Protein backbone atom coordinates (compact mmCIF):
# COMPACT_ATOMS: atom_id res chain seq x y z
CA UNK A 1 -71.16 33.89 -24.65
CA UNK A 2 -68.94 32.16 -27.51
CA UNK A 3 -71.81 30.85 -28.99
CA UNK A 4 -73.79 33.81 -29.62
CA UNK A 5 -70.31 35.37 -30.61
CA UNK A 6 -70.45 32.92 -33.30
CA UNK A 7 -74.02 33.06 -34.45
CA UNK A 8 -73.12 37.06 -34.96
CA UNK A 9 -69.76 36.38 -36.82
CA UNK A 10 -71.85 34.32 -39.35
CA UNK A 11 -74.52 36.25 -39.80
CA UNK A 12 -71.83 39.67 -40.15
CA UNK A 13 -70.32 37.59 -42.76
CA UNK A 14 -73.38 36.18 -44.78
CA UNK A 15 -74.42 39.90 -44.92
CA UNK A 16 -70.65 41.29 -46.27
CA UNK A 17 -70.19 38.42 -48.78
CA UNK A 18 -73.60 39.22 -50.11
CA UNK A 19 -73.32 42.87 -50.36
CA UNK A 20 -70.06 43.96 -50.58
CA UNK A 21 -69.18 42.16 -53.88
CA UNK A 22 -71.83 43.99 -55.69
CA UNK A 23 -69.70 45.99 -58.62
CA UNK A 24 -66.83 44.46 -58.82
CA UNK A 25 -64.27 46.75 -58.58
CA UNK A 26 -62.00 48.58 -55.98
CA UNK A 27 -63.53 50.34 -53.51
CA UNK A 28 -67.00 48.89 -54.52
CA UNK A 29 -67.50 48.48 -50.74
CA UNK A 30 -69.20 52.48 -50.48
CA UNK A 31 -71.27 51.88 -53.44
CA UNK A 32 -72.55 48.49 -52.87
CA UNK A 33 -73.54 49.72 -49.32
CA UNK A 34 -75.33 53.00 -50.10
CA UNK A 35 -77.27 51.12 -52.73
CA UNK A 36 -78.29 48.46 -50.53
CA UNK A 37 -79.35 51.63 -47.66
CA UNK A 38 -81.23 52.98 -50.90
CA UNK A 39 -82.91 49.69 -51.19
CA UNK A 40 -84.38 50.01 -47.90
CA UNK A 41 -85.64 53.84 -47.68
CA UNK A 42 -82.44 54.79 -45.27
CA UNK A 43 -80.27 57.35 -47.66
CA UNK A 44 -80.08 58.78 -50.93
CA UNK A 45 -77.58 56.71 -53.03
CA UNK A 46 -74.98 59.68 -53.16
CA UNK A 47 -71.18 58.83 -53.31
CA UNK A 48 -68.04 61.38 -54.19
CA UNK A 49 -66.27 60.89 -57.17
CA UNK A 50 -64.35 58.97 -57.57
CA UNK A 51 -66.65 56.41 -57.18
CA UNK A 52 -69.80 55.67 -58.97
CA UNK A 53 -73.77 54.69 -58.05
CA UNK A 54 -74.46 50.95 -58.35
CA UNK A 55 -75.94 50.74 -61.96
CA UNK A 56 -79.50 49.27 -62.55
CA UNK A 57 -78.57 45.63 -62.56
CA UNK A 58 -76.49 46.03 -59.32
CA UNK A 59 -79.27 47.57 -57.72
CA UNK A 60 -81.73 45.00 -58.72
CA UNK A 61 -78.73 42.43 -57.40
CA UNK A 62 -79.07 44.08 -54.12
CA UNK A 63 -82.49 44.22 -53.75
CA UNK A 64 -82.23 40.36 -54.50
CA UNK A 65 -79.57 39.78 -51.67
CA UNK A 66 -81.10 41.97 -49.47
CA UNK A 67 -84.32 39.87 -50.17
CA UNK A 68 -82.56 36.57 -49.71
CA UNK A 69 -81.04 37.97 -46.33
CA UNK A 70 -84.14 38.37 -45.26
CA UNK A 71 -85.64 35.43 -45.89
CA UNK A 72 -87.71 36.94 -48.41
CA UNK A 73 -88.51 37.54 -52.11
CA UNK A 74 -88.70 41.32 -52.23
CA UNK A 75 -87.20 44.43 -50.68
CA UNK A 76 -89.59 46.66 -48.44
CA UNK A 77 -88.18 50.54 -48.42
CA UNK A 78 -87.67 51.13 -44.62
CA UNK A 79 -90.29 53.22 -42.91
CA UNK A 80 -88.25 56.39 -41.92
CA UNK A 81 -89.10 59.44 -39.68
CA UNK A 82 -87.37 62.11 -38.85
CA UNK A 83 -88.85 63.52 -35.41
């Protein structure tokens, strides 16, 4: 259904443009994702040289986004379980 093809494009997009410019340089892409997975409870925010964590105020950025994604004003960690 093209439609609901669309609806998904648009949302995929809202949710890159958000998060992937977080740090502003190359490769920022890994970061900016395991950050915003930190935000939510889902990983540790671990990345191989040579690439850096998201600092403080990126992380508080994300959060933000993540927030404003969501239609909300502040980031729940993700209940996880491992069974």
């Amino acid at each position: 259904d093209l439609e609901q093809v669309r609806k998904l494009h648009a949302q995929v997009m809202r949710i890159t443009t958000s998060l992937y410019t977080v740090g502003g340089y190359g490769g920022a892409i890994i970061p900016a994702v395991k950050g915003a997975l930190n935000c939510l409870g889902v990983c540790q925010e671990v990345v191989a040289a040579p690439l850096r964590p998201c600092t403080t105020a990126e992380l508080d950025l994300l959060k933000q986004r993540i927030a404003e994604l969501n239609g909300a004003t502040t980031v729940q960690a993700a209940e996880t379980s491992v069974d």
